[in-house]
Amino acid sequence: MTITRRAVVRGLGIGMSMPFMARPAMSQAAGLMARPIPKTGEALPLVGLGTWITFNVGDDSVLMDECAAVIAAFFEGGGRMIDCSPMYGSSQPTIGHGLARIGYPERLFSAEKVWISDTSGGAAQIEASREHWGVARFDLMQVHNLVSWDEHLPALFSMKASGRLRYVGITTSKGRRHREIEQVMASEPIDFVQITYNILDRAVEERILPLAQEKGVAVIVNRPFRQGDLIRRFEDAPLPDWVAETGARSWAQFLLKFIISHPAVTCAIPATTRVDHVRENLEAARGILPDEKLRKRMTAYVEAL
């Protein structure tokens, strides 16, 4: 079998689904496989929507409408979590534009970040983000890249206690500051951690993912395709003959299924500006996921390419 797929730079993620092996501790949310947030049991679909770079379109009305169409397709397909940050340029007002166009779906799970070293400005930054989105409150607020986390977290826990926030988390990316991430996970009652994890970047498997399971911390995965680099790297290689077992019909589908099949992962957040790609991303959360034996076979195959 020689299935290939050439990636488009502005819109990452593709694939169809064929089942093969069941996974435990899963539920269905609008037809998508979901896992519970450990601290509450609330179910989140395994595939969400990231906005880094792709939603940073300024005030270009055409591009804003394209992003609005992506958001609409995301919710039509059963999606919930949208993740953003003040670091992401104009992505926040772009989200607000898209949500306003479709009437703010009740099942939206809004994941934002506070990203400011002067912690006295944290509350104002969060409020500005909330106004950009147009939501009454955020579901999740994360300390972005651990910037001044020791001062931000108490404020976020206070917001959670007063009902102005539902969950608190921290983030990192590209394998940075893992020791500090472990320190926070071990010492603070956070609900979420966001990390980079994909079929080649697997350092978090050693300590962070097991610690998340031990501490009951939900895991969000960023950079599932290394911002498209993994798809470009593998796109000219055939998928293996046993691809039907994974349910993958493309490299992007193959890569996403590897990530979300790890039992510690709550949600992966690929970014895209294309409606067809967001629909195909969501297909990774349908069907059935690889077991540990097949996950090892998947990593061995890509490492040999």
PDB file of C-alpha atoms in Angstrom:
ATOM      1  CA  MET A   1       0.000   0.000   0.000  1.00  0.00           C
ATOM      2  CA  THR A   2       1.500   3.370  -0.994  1.00  0.00           C
ATOM      3  CA  ILE A   3      -0.671   6.160   0.281  1.00  0.00           C
ATOM      4  CA  THR A   4       0.959   9.581   0.220  1.00  0.00           C
ATOM      5  CA  ARG A   5      -0.230  13.111   0.840  1.00  0.00           C
ATOM      6  CA  ARG A   6       1.488  16.401   0.052  1.00  0.00           C
ATOM      7  CA  ALA A   7       0.991  18.967   2.815  1.00  0.00           C
ATOM      8  CA  VAL A   8      -0.080  22.559   2.259  1.00  0.00           C
ATOM      9  CA  VAL A   9       1.921  25.009   4.389  1.00  0.00           C
ATOM     10  CA  ARG A  10      -1.107  27.076   5.486  1.00  0.00           C
ATOM     11  CA  GLY A  11      -3.349  24.294   6.702  1.00  0.00           C
ATOM     12  CA  LEU A  12      -2.013  21.210   8.362  1.00  0.00           C
ATOM     13  CA  GLY A  13      -3.851  17.997   9.023  1.00  0.00           C
ATOM     14  CA  ILE A  14      -5.627  15.379   6.998  1.00  0.00           C
ATOM     15  CA  GLY A  15      -6.934  11.860   7.143  1.00  0.00           C
ATOM     16  CA  MET A  16      -9.761   9.352   7.213  1.00  0.00           C
ATOM     17  CA  SER A  17     -10.380   6.629   9.739  1.00  0.00           C
ATOM     18  CA  MET A  18     -10.559   2.804   9.862  1.00  0.00           C
ATOM     19  CA  PRO A  19     -10.871   1.051  13.242  1.00  0.00           C
ATOM     20  CA  PHE A  20      -8.661  -1.666  14.617  1.00  0.00           C
ATOM     21  CA  MET A  21      -8.136  -1.931  18.387  1.00  0.00           C
ATOM     22  CA  ALA A  22     -10.122  -0.559  21.308  1.00  0.00           C
ATOM     23  CA  ARG A  23      -8.661   1.702  23.997  1.00  0.00           C
ATOM     24  CA  PRO A  24      -9.878   1.957  27.598  1.00  0.00           C
ATOM     25  CA  ALA A  25     -11.089   5.038  29.501  1.00  0.00           C
ATOM     26  CA  MET A  26     -12.618   6.622  26.422  1.00  0.00           C
ATOM     27  CA  SER A  27     -15.996   8.185  25.768  1.00  0.00           C
ATOM     28  CA  GLN A  28     -17.806   9.652  22.790  1.00  0.00           C
ATOM     29  CA  ALA A  29     -18.499  13.392  22.499  1.00  0.00           C
ATOM     30  CA  ALA A  30     -20.503  14.290  19.381  1.00  0.00           C
ATOM     31  CA  GLY A  31     -19.055  11.216  17.689  1.00  0.00           C
ATOM     32  CA  LEU A  32     -15.458  12.081  18.646  1.00  0.00           C
ATOM     33  CA  MET A  33     -13.413   9.999  21.043  1.00  0.00           C
ATOM     34  CA  ALA A  34     -12.879  11.925  24.277  1.00  0.00           C
ATOM     35  CA  ARG A  35     -10.999  11.564  27.539  1.00  0.00           C
ATOM     36  CA  PRO A  36     -12.023  12.936  30.922  1.00  0.00           C
ATOM     37  CA  ILE A  37     -10.239  15.847  32.564  1.00  0.00           C
ATOM     38  CA  PRO A  38      -8.788  13.966  35.554  1.00  0.00           C
ATOM     39  CA  LYS A  39      -9.752  16.509  38.231  1.00  0.00           C
ATOM     40  CA  THR A  40     -13.448  16.690  37.248  1.00  0.00           C
ATOM     41  CA  GLY A  41     -14.328  13.931  34.774  1.00  0.00           C
ATOM     42  CA  GLU A  42     -15.498  16.453  32.171  1.00  0.00           C
ATOM     43  CA  ALA A  43     -14.983  14.916  28.722  1.00  0.00           C
ATOM     44  CA  LEU A  44     -12.884  16.662  26.077  1.00  0.00           C
ATOM     45  CA  PRO A  45     -12.563  15.441  22.486  1.00  0.00           C
ATOM     46  CA  LEU A  46      -9.039  14.226  21.765  1.00  0.00           C
ATOM     47  CA  VAL A  47      -8.503  16.771  18.965  1.00  0.00           C
ATOM     48  CA  GLY A  48      -8.812  20.504  19.527  1.00  0.00           C
ATOM     49  CA  LEU A  49      -7.832  23.602  17.561  1.00  0.00           C
ATOM     50  CA  GLY A  50      -4.601  25.539  17.915  1.00  0.00           C
ATOM     51  CA  THR A  51      -4.177  29.086  16.613  1.00  0.00           C
ATOM     52  CA  TRP A  52      -0.422  29.790  16.700  1.00  0.00           C
ATOM     53  CA  ILE A  53       0.555  31.545  13.423  1.00  0.00           C
ATOM     54  CA  THR A  54      -2.512  30.378  11.482  1.00  0.00           C
ATOM     55  CA  PHE A  55      -4.966  32.835  13.083  1.00  0.00           C
ATOM     56  CA  ASN A  56      -2.531  35.758  13.183  1.00  0.00           C
ATOM     57  CA  VAL A  57      -4.087  37.447  10.134  1.00  0.00           C
ATOM     58  CA  GLY A  58      -4.311  41.070  11.286  1.00  0.00           C
ATOM     59  CA  ASP A  59      -7.388  42.931  10.096  1.00  0.00           C
ATOM     60  CA  ASP A  60      -7.547  41.207   6.694  1.00  0.00           C
ATOM     61  CA  SER A  61     -11.291  40.566   6.414  1.00  0.00           C
ATOM     62  CA  VAL A  62     -10.899  37.764   3.866  1.00  0.00           C
ATOM     63  CA  LEU A  63      -8.450  35.836   6.036  1.00  0.00           C
ATOM     64  CA  MET A  64     -10.529  36.489   9.151  1.00  0.00           C
ATOM     65  CA  ASP A  65     -13.543  34.984   7.405  1.00  0.00           C
ATOM     66  CA  GLU A  66     -11.469  31.971   6.369  1.00  0.00           C
ATOM     67  CA  CYS A  67     -10.559  31.436  10.016  1.00  0.00           C
ATOM     68  CA  ALA A  68     -14.215  31.891  10.986  1.00  0.00           C
ATOM     69  CA  ALA A  69     -15.093  29.123   8.546  1.00  0.00           C
ATOM     70  CA  VAL A  70     -12.477  26.882  10.192  1.00  0.00           C
ATOM     71  CA  ILE A  71     -14.032  27.555  13.608  1.00  0.00           C
ATOM     72  CA  ALA A  72     -17.502  26.810  12.247  1.00  0.00           C
ATOM     73  CA  ALA A  73     -16.331  23.514  10.735  1.00  0.00           C
ATOM     74  CA  PHE A  74     -14.547  22.647  13.977  1.00  0.00           C
ATOM     75  CA  PHE A  75     -17.746  22.909  15.994  1.00  0.00           C
ATOM     76  CA  GLU A  76     -19.845  21.249  13.295  1.00  0.00           C
ATOM     77  CA  GLY A  77     -17.473  18.296  13.561  1.00  0.00           C
ATOM     78  CA  GLY A  78     -17.822  18.040  17.332  1.00  0.00           C
ATOM     79  CA  GLY A  79     -14.775  20.015  18.478  1.00  0.00           C
ATOM     80  CA  ARG A  80     -14.584  21.870  21.810  1.00  0.00           C
ATOM     81  CA  MET A  81     -11.152  23.181  22.810  1.00  0.00           C
ATOM     82  CA  ILE A  82      -9.677  26.256  21.128  1.00  0.00           C
ATOM     83  CA  ASP A  83      -6.289  27.355  22.472  1.00  0.00           C
ATOM     84  CA  CYS A  84      -4.668  30.781  22.130  1.00  0.00           C
ATOM     85  CA  SER A  85      -2.263  33.239  23.774  1.00  0.00           C
ATOM     86  CA  PRO A  86      -1.560  36.986  23.885  1.00  0.00           C
ATOM     87  CA  MET A  87       1.723  36.013  22.209  1.00  0.00           C
ATOM     88  CA  TYR A  88      -0.133  34.954  19.050  1.00  0.00           C
ATOM     89  CA  GLY A  89      -0.511  38.384  17.461  1.00  0.00           C
ATOM     90  CA  SER A  90      -4.044  39.034  16.226  1.00  0.00           C
ATOM     91  CA  SER A  91      -5.234  35.472  16.872  1.00  0.00           C
ATOM     92  CA  GLN A  92      -7.447  36.444  19.812  1.00  0.00           C
ATOM     93  CA  PRO A  93      -9.655  38.928  17.906  1.00  0.00           C
ATOM     94  CA  THR A  94      -9.720  36.454  15.019  1.00  0.00           C
ATOM     95  CA  ILE A  95     -11.192  33.860  17.377  1.00  0.00           C
ATOM     96  CA  GLY A  96     -13.686  36.412  18.657  1.00  0.00           C
ATOM     97  CA  HIS A  97     -14.743  37.186  15.089  1.00  0.00           C
ATOM     98  CA  GLY A  98     -15.274  33.517  14.328  1.00  0.00           C
ATOM     99  CA  LEU A  99     -17.170  32.772  17.513  1.00  0.00           C
ATOM    100  CA  ALA A 100     -19.443  35.769  16.995  1.00  0.00           C
ATOM    101  CA  ARG A 101     -20.241  34.563  13.480  1.00  0.00           C
ATOM    102  CA  ILE A 102     -21.543  31.222  14.783  1.00  0.00           C
ATOM    103  CA  GLY A 103     -23.183  32.468  17.960  1.00  0.00           C
ATOM    104  CA  TYR A 104     -20.754  31.242  20.636  1.00  0.00           C
ATOM    105  CA  PRO A 105     -21.443  27.470  20.865  1.00  0.00           C
ATOM    106  CA  GLU A 106     -22.242  26.341  24.399  1.00  0.00           C
ATOM    107  CA  ARG A 107     -19.761  23.479  24.218  1.00  0.00           C
ATOM    108  CA  LEU A 108     -16.797  25.812  23.571  1.00  0.00           C
ATOM    109  CA  PHE A 109     -13.861  25.045  25.857  1.00  0.00           C
ATOM    110  CA  SER A 110     -11.798  28.233  25.840  1.00  0.00           C
ATOM    111  CA  ALA A 111      -8.117  27.770  26.657  1.00  0.00           C
ATOM    112  CA  GLU A 112      -6.059  30.947  27.039  1.00  0.00           C
ATOM    113  CA  LYS A 113      -2.728  31.989  28.542  1.00  0.00           C
ATOM    114  CA  VAL A 114      -1.292  34.748  30.645  1.00  0.00           C
ATOM    115  CA  TRP A 115       2.068  35.847  29.252  1.00  0.00           C
ATOM    116  CA  ILE A 116       3.605  38.796  31.032  1.00  0.00           C
ATOM    117  CA  SER A 117       6.658  39.025  33.271  1.00  0.00           C
ATOM    118  CA  ASP A 118       5.261  41.985  35.233  1.00  0.00           C
ATOM    119  CA  THR A 119       2.658  40.064  37.172  1.00  0.00           C
ATOM    120  CA  SER A 120       0.882  43.250  38.229  1.00  0.00           C
ATOM    121  CA  GLY A 121      -0.370  43.404  34.640  1.00  0.00           C
ATOM    122  CA  GLY A 122      -1.664  39.844  34.564  1.00  0.00           C
ATOM    123  CA  ALA A 123      -5.271  40.664  35.430  1.00  0.00           C
ATOM    124  CA  ALA A 124      -5.448  43.391  32.781  1.00  0.00           C
ATOM    125  CA  GLN A 125      -3.983  41.077  30.156  1.00  0.00           C
ATOM    126  CA  ILE A 126      -6.496  38.342  30.974  1.00  0.00           C
ATOM    127  CA  GLU A 127      -9.350  40.833  30.771  1.00  0.00           C
ATOM    128  CA  ALA A 128      -8.118  42.111  27.394  1.00  0.00           C
ATOM    129  CA  SER A 129      -7.974  38.513  26.145  1.00  0.00           C
ATOM    130  CA  ARG A 130     -11.505  37.865  27.401  1.00  0.00           C
ATOM    131  CA  GLU A 131     -12.789  40.930  25.550  1.00  0.00           C
ATOM    132  CA  HIS A 132     -11.081  39.807  22.347  1.00  0.00           C
ATOM    133  CA  TRP A 133     -12.762  36.411  22.569  1.00  0.00           C
ATOM    134  CA  GLY A 134     -16.083  37.856  23.691  1.00  0.00           C
ATOM    135  CA  VAL A 135     -16.645  35.179  26.340  1.00  0.00           C
ATOM    136  CA  ALA A 136     -17.978  35.651  29.865  1.00  0.00           C
ATOM    137  CA  ARG A 137     -15.023  33.767  31.334  1.00  0.00           C
ATOM    138  CA  PHE A 138     -12.316  31.379  30.224  1.00  0.00           C
ATOM    139  CA  ASP A 139     -12.514  27.689  30.912  1.00  0.00           C
ATOM    140  CA  LEU A 140      -8.741  27.316  31.226  1.00  0.00           C
ATOM    141  CA  MET A 141      -6.031  29.900  31.923  1.00  0.00           C
ATOM    142  CA  GLN A 142      -2.436  28.735  31.535  1.00  0.00           C
ATOM    143  CA  VAL A 143       0.838  30.402  32.497  1.00  0.00           C
ATOM    144  CA  HIS A 144       2.484  30.609  29.092  1.00  0.00           C
ATOM    145  CA  ASN A 145       6.015  29.188  28.906  1.00  0.00           C
ATOM    146  CA  LEU A 146       6.208  29.384  32.707  1.00  0.00           C
ATOM    147  CA  VAL A 147       6.739  33.162  32.630  1.00  0.00           C
ATOM    148  CA  SER A 148       6.623  34.291  36.291  1.00  0.00           C
ATOM    149  CA  TRP A 149       4.607  31.179  37.114  1.00  0.00           C
ATOM    150  CA  ASP A 150       5.275  31.402  40.849  1.00  0.00           C
ATOM    151  CA  GLU A 151       3.488  34.768  40.970  1.00  0.00           C
ATOM    152  CA  HIS A 152       0.780  34.111  38.370  1.00  0.00           C
ATOM    153  CA  LEU A 153      -0.445  30.786  39.746  1.00  0.00           C
ATOM    154  CA  PRO A 154      -1.741  32.124  43.086  1.00  0.00           C
ATOM    155  CA  ALA A 155      -3.760  34.751  41.202  1.00  0.00           C
ATOM    156  CA  LEU A 156      -5.182  32.121  38.858  1.00  0.00           C
ATOM    157  CA  PHE A 157      -6.078  29.809  41.739  1.00  0.00           C
ATOM    158  CA  SER A 158      -7.892  32.747  43.342  1.00  0.00           C
ATOM    159  CA  MET A 159      -9.808  33.369  40.121  1.00  0.00           C
ATOM    160  CA  LYS A 160     -10.766  29.697  40.005  1.00  0.00           C
ATOM    161  CA  ALA A 161     -11.941  29.742  43.622  1.00  0.00           C
ATOM    162  CA  SER A 162     -14.174  32.753  42.933  1.00  0.00           C
ATOM    163  CA  GLY A 163     -15.717  31.175  39.820  1.00  0.00           C
ATOM    164  CA  ARG A 164     -14.030  33.491  37.311  1.00  0.00           C
ATOM    165  CA  LEU A 165     -12.100  30.566  35.850  1.00  0.00           C
ATOM    166  CA  ARG A 166     -12.692  26.825  35.701  1.00  0.00           C
ATOM    167  CA  TYR A 167      -9.199  25.350  35.336  1.00  0.00           C
ATOM    168  CA  VAL A 168      -5.557  26.413  35.812  1.00  0.00           C
ATOM    169  CA  GLY A 169      -2.512  25.199  33.897  1.00  0.00           C
ATOM    170  CA  ILE A 170       1.036  25.805  32.711  1.00  0.00           C
ATOM    171  CA  THR A 171       2.675  25.464  29.295  1.00  0.00           C
ATOM    172  CA  THR A 172       5.961  24.884  27.568  1.00  0.00           C
ATOM    173  CA  SER A 173       6.976  23.963  24.009  1.00  0.00           C
ATOM    174  CA  LYS A 174       9.856  22.532  21.993  1.00  0.00           C
ATOM    175  CA  GLY A 175      11.118  20.473  24.925  1.00  0.00           C
ATOM    176  CA  ARG A 176      12.133  23.463  27.036  1.00  0.00           C
ATOM    177  CA  ARG A 177      12.230  23.676  30.859  1.00  0.00           C
ATOM    178  CA  HIS A 178      10.982  20.157  31.495  1.00  0.00           C
ATOM    179  CA  ARG A 179      12.565  19.994  34.948  1.00  0.00           C
ATOM    180  CA  GLU A 180      10.710  23.137  35.972  1.00  0.00           C
ATOM    181  CA  ILE A 181       7.483  21.741  34.528  1.00  0.00           C
ATOM    182  CA  GLU A 182       7.951  18.650  36.703  1.00  0.00           C
ATOM    183  CA  GLN A 183       8.589  20.853  39.729  1.00  0.00           C
ATOM    184  CA  VAL A 184       5.333  22.753  39.234  1.00  0.00           C
ATOM    185  CA  MET A 185       3.347  19.589  38.542  1.00  0.00           C
ATOM    186  CA  ALA A 186       4.684  18.005  41.717  1.00  0.00           C
ATOM    187  CA  SER A 187       4.143  21.010  43.983  1.00  0.00           C
ATOM    188  CA  GLU A 188       1.124  22.940  42.674  1.00  0.00           C
ATOM    189  CA  PRO A 189      -2.535  21.814  42.303  1.00  0.00           C
ATOM    190  CA  ILE A 190      -2.728  22.585  38.590  1.00  0.00           C
ATOM    191  CA  ASP A 191      -5.395  21.037  36.377  1.00  0.00           C
ATOM    192  CA  PHE A 192      -3.607  21.106  33.006  1.00  0.00           C
ATOM    193  CA  VAL A 193      -0.120  20.992  31.553  1.00  0.00           C
ATOM    194  CA  GLN A 194       0.616  21.800  27.906  1.00  0.00           C
ATOM    195  CA  ILE A 195       3.707  20.310  26.296  1.00  0.00           C
ATOM    196  CA  THR A 196       5.205  19.420  22.920  1.00  0.00           C
ATOM    197  CA  TYR A 197       4.808  15.771  21.990  1.00  0.00           C
ATOM    198  CA  ASN A 198       4.938  13.962  18.668  1.00  0.00           C
ATOM    199  CA  ILE A 199       6.265  10.777  17.154  1.00  0.00           C
ATOM    200  CA  LEU A 200       9.853  12.082  17.101  1.00  0.00           C
ATOM    201  CA  ASP A 201       9.783  14.399  20.137  1.00  0.00           C
ATOM    202  CA  ARG A 202       9.046  11.854  22.851  1.00  0.00           C
ATOM    203  CA  ALA A 203      11.082  13.088  25.829  1.00  0.00           C
ATOM    204  CA  VAL A 204       7.884  13.716  27.831  1.00  0.00           C
ATOM    205  CA  GLU A 205       7.138   9.992  27.800  1.00  0.00           C
ATOM    206  CA  GLU A 206       9.899   9.393  30.347  1.00  0.00           C
ATOM    207  CA  ARG A 207       8.772  11.609  33.233  1.00  0.00           C
ATOM    208  CA  ILE A 208       6.145  14.242  32.413  1.00  0.00           C
ATOM    209  CA  LEU A 209       3.379  12.036  31.024  1.00  0.00           C
ATOM    210  CA  PRO A 210       3.677   9.470  33.851  1.00  0.00           C
ATOM    211  CA  LEU A 211       3.722  12.318  36.387  1.00  0.00           C
ATOM    212  CA  ALA A 212       0.585  13.772  34.805  1.00  0.00           C
ATOM    213  CA  GLN A 213      -1.161  10.435  35.263  1.00  0.00           C
ATOM    214  CA  GLU A 214       0.081  10.148  38.848  1.00  0.00           C
ATOM    215  CA  LYS A 215      -1.020  13.681  39.780  1.00  0.00           C
ATOM    216  CA  GLY A 216      -4.277  13.692  37.827  1.00  0.00           C
ATOM    217  CA  VAL A 217      -3.209  16.492  35.481  1.00  0.00           C
ATOM    218  CA  ALA A 218      -4.769  16.803  32.024  1.00  0.00           C
ATOM    219  CA  VAL A 219      -2.317  17.034  29.105  1.00  0.00           C
ATOM    220  CA  ILE A 220      -2.626  19.287  26.063  1.00  0.00           C
ATOM    221  CA  VAL A 221      -0.198  18.580  23.208  1.00  0.00           C
ATOM    222  CA  ASN A 222       1.124  21.420  21.064  1.00  0.00           C
ATOM    223  CA  ARG A 223       3.217  21.282  17.870  1.00  0.00           C
ATOM    224  CA  PRO A 224       1.920  17.806  16.903  1.00  0.00           C
ATOM    225  CA  PHE A 225       3.427  18.195  13.424  1.00  0.00           C
ATOM    226  CA  ARG A 226       6.362  20.453  14.405  1.00  0.00           C
ATOM    227  CA  GLN A 227       4.524  23.282  12.636  1.00  0.00           C
ATOM    228  CA  GLY A 228       4.202  21.124   9.523  1.00  0.00           C
ATOM    229  CA  ASP A 229       7.831  19.998   9.388  1.00  0.00           C
ATOM    230  CA  LEU A 230       6.979  16.362  10.111  1.00  0.00           C
ATOM    231  CA  ILE A 231       4.457  16.195   7.292  1.00  0.00           C
ATOM    232  CA  ARG A 232       6.935  17.745   4.879  1.00  0.00           C
ATOM    233  CA  ARG A 233       9.592  15.320   6.091  1.00  0.00           C
ATOM    234  CA  PHE A 234       7.510  12.200   5.491  1.00  0.00           C
ATOM    235  CA  GLU A 235       5.163  13.276   2.698  1.00  0.00           C
ATOM    236  CA  ASP A 236       7.079  11.565  -0.120  1.00  0.00           C
ATOM    237  CA  ALA A 237       7.419   8.280   1.778  1.00  0.00           C
ATOM    238  CA  PRO A 238       4.673   5.658   1.545  1.00  0.00           C
ATOM    239  CA  LEU A 239       2.646   4.822   4.578  1.00  0.00           C
ATOM    240  CA  PRO A 240       3.358   1.233   5.659  1.00  0.00           C
ATOM    241  CA  ASP A 241       1.317  -1.710   4.432  1.00  0.00           C
ATOM    242  CA  TRP A 242      -0.297  -2.060   7.857  1.00  0.00           C
ATOM    243  CA  VAL A 243      -1.626   1.511   7.762  1.00  0.00           C
ATOM    244  CA  ALA A 244      -5.209   0.227   7.715  1.00  0.00           C
ATOM    245  CA  GLU A 245      -4.687  -1.044  11.272  1.00  0.00           C
ATOM    246  CA  THR A 246      -4.105   2.506  12.549  1.00  0.00           C
ATOM    247  CA  GLY A 247      -7.103   3.977  10.775  1.00  0.00           C
ATOM    248  CA  ALA A 248      -4.786   6.452   9.036  1.00  0.00           C
ATOM    249  CA  ARG A 249      -5.059   7.371   5.388  1.00  0.00           C
ATOM    250  CA  SER A 250      -2.356  10.061   5.455  1.00  0.00           C
ATOM    251  CA  TRP A 251       0.748  11.053   7.350  1.00  0.00           C
ATOM    252  CA  ALA A 252      -1.055  13.748   9.325  1.00  0.00           C
ATOM    253  CA  GLN A 253      -3.670  11.222  10.427  1.00  0.00           C
ATOM    254  CA  PHE A 254      -0.953   8.721  11.315  1.00  0.00           C
ATOM    255  CA  LEU A 255       0.917  11.317  13.403  1.00  0.00           C
ATOM    256  CA  LEU A 256      -2.163  12.531  15.259  1.00  0.00           C
ATOM    257  CA  LYS A 257      -3.335   9.026  16.087  1.00  0.00           C
ATOM    258  CA  PHE A 258       0.058   8.244  17.594  1.00  0.00           C
ATOM    259  CA  ILE A 259      -0.197  11.261  19.913  1.00  0.00           C
ATOM    260  CA  ILE A 260      -3.763  10.881  21.102  1.00  0.00           C
ATOM    261  CA  SER A 261      -3.411   7.150  21.645  1.00  0.00           C
ATOM    262  CA  HIS A 262      -1.143   7.810  24.627  1.00  0.00           C
ATOM    263  CA  PRO A 263      -3.413   7.353  27.662  1.00  0.00           C
ATOM    264  CA  ALA A 264      -2.061  10.474  29.419  1.00  0.00           C
ATOM    265  CA  VAL A 265      -2.971  12.794  26.547  1.00  0.00           C
ATOM    266  CA  THR A 266      -6.239  14.671  26.929  1.00  0.00           C
ATOM    267  CA  CYS A 267      -6.222  16.782  23.753  1.00  0.00           C
ATOM    268  CA  ALA A 268      -3.902  17.589  20.834  1.00  0.00           C
ATOM    269  CA  ILE A 269      -4.245  21.034  19.243  1.00  0.00           C
ATOM    270  CA  PRO A 270      -3.146  21.083  15.579  1.00  0.00           C
ATOM    271  CA  ALA A 271      -3.510  24.462  13.881  1.00  0.00           C
ATOM    272  CA  THR A 272      -4.892  25.091  10.409  1.00  0.00           C
ATOM    273  CA  THR A 273      -6.483  27.734   8.218  1.00  0.00           C
ATOM    274  CA  ARG A 274      -8.329  25.255   6.004  1.00  0.00           C
ATOM    275  CA  VAL A 275     -11.808  23.855   6.484  1.00  0.00           C
ATOM    276  CA  ASP A 276     -10.983  20.537   4.818  1.00  0.00           C
ATOM    277  CA  HIS A 277      -7.994  20.079   7.074  1.00  0.00           C
ATOM    278  CA  VAL A 278      -9.807  20.843  10.324  1.00  0.00           C
ATOM    279  CA  ARG A 279     -12.469  18.308   9.356  1.00  0.00           C
ATOM    280  CA  GLU A 280      -9.826  15.713   8.617  1.00  0.00           C
ATOM    281  CA  ASN A 281      -7.970  16.502  11.852  1.00  0.00           C
ATOM    282  CA  LEU A 282     -11.132  15.705  13.784  1.00  0.00           C
ATOM    283  CA  GLU A 283     -11.318  12.336  12.025  1.00  0.00           C
ATOM    284  CA  ALA A 284      -8.256  11.310  14.036  1.00  0.00           C
ATOM    285  CA  ALA A 285     -10.578  11.255  17.056  1.00  0.00           C
ATOM    286  CA  ARG A 286     -12.992   8.829  15.404  1.00  0.00           C
ATOM    287  CA  GLY A 287     -12.658   5.103  15.026  1.00  0.00           C
ATOM    288  CA  ILE A 288     -10.232   3.225  17.268  1.00  0.00           C
ATOM    289  CA  LEU A 289      -6.664   4.067  18.313  1.00  0.00           C
ATOM    290  CA  PRO A 290      -3.378   2.121  18.299  1.00  0.00           C
ATOM    291  CA  ASP A 291      -2.391   0.036  21.292  1.00  0.00           C
ATOM    292  CA  GLU A 292       1.118   0.121  22.782  1.00  0.00           C
ATOM    293  CA  LYS A 293       2.450  -2.612  20.517  1.00  0.00           C
ATOM    294  CA  LEU A 294       1.399  -0.790  17.388  1.00  0.00           C
ATOM    295  CA  ARG A 295       2.639   2.560  18.747  1.00  0.00           C
ATOM    296  CA  LYS A 296       6.113   1.040  18.986  1.00  0.00           C
ATOM    297  CA  ARG A 297       5.806  -0.237  15.447  1.00  0.00           C
ATOM    298  CA  MET A 298       4.820   3.251  14.293  1.00  0.00           C
ATOM    299  CA  THR A 299       7.858   4.880  15.920  1.00  0.00           C
ATOM    300  CA  ALA A 300      10.196   2.231  14.545  1.00  0.00           C
ATOM    301  CA  TYR A 301       8.863   2.795  11.052  1.00  0.00           C
ATOM    302  CA  VAL A 302       9.331   6.573  11.031  1.00  0.00           C
ATOM    303  CA  GLU A 303      12.743   6.379  12.662  1.00  0.00           C
ATOM    304  CA  ALA A 304      13.888   4.091   9.854  1.00  0.00           C
ATOM    305  CA  LEU A 305      12.830   6.503   7.098  1.00  0.00           C
TER     306      LEU A 305
END
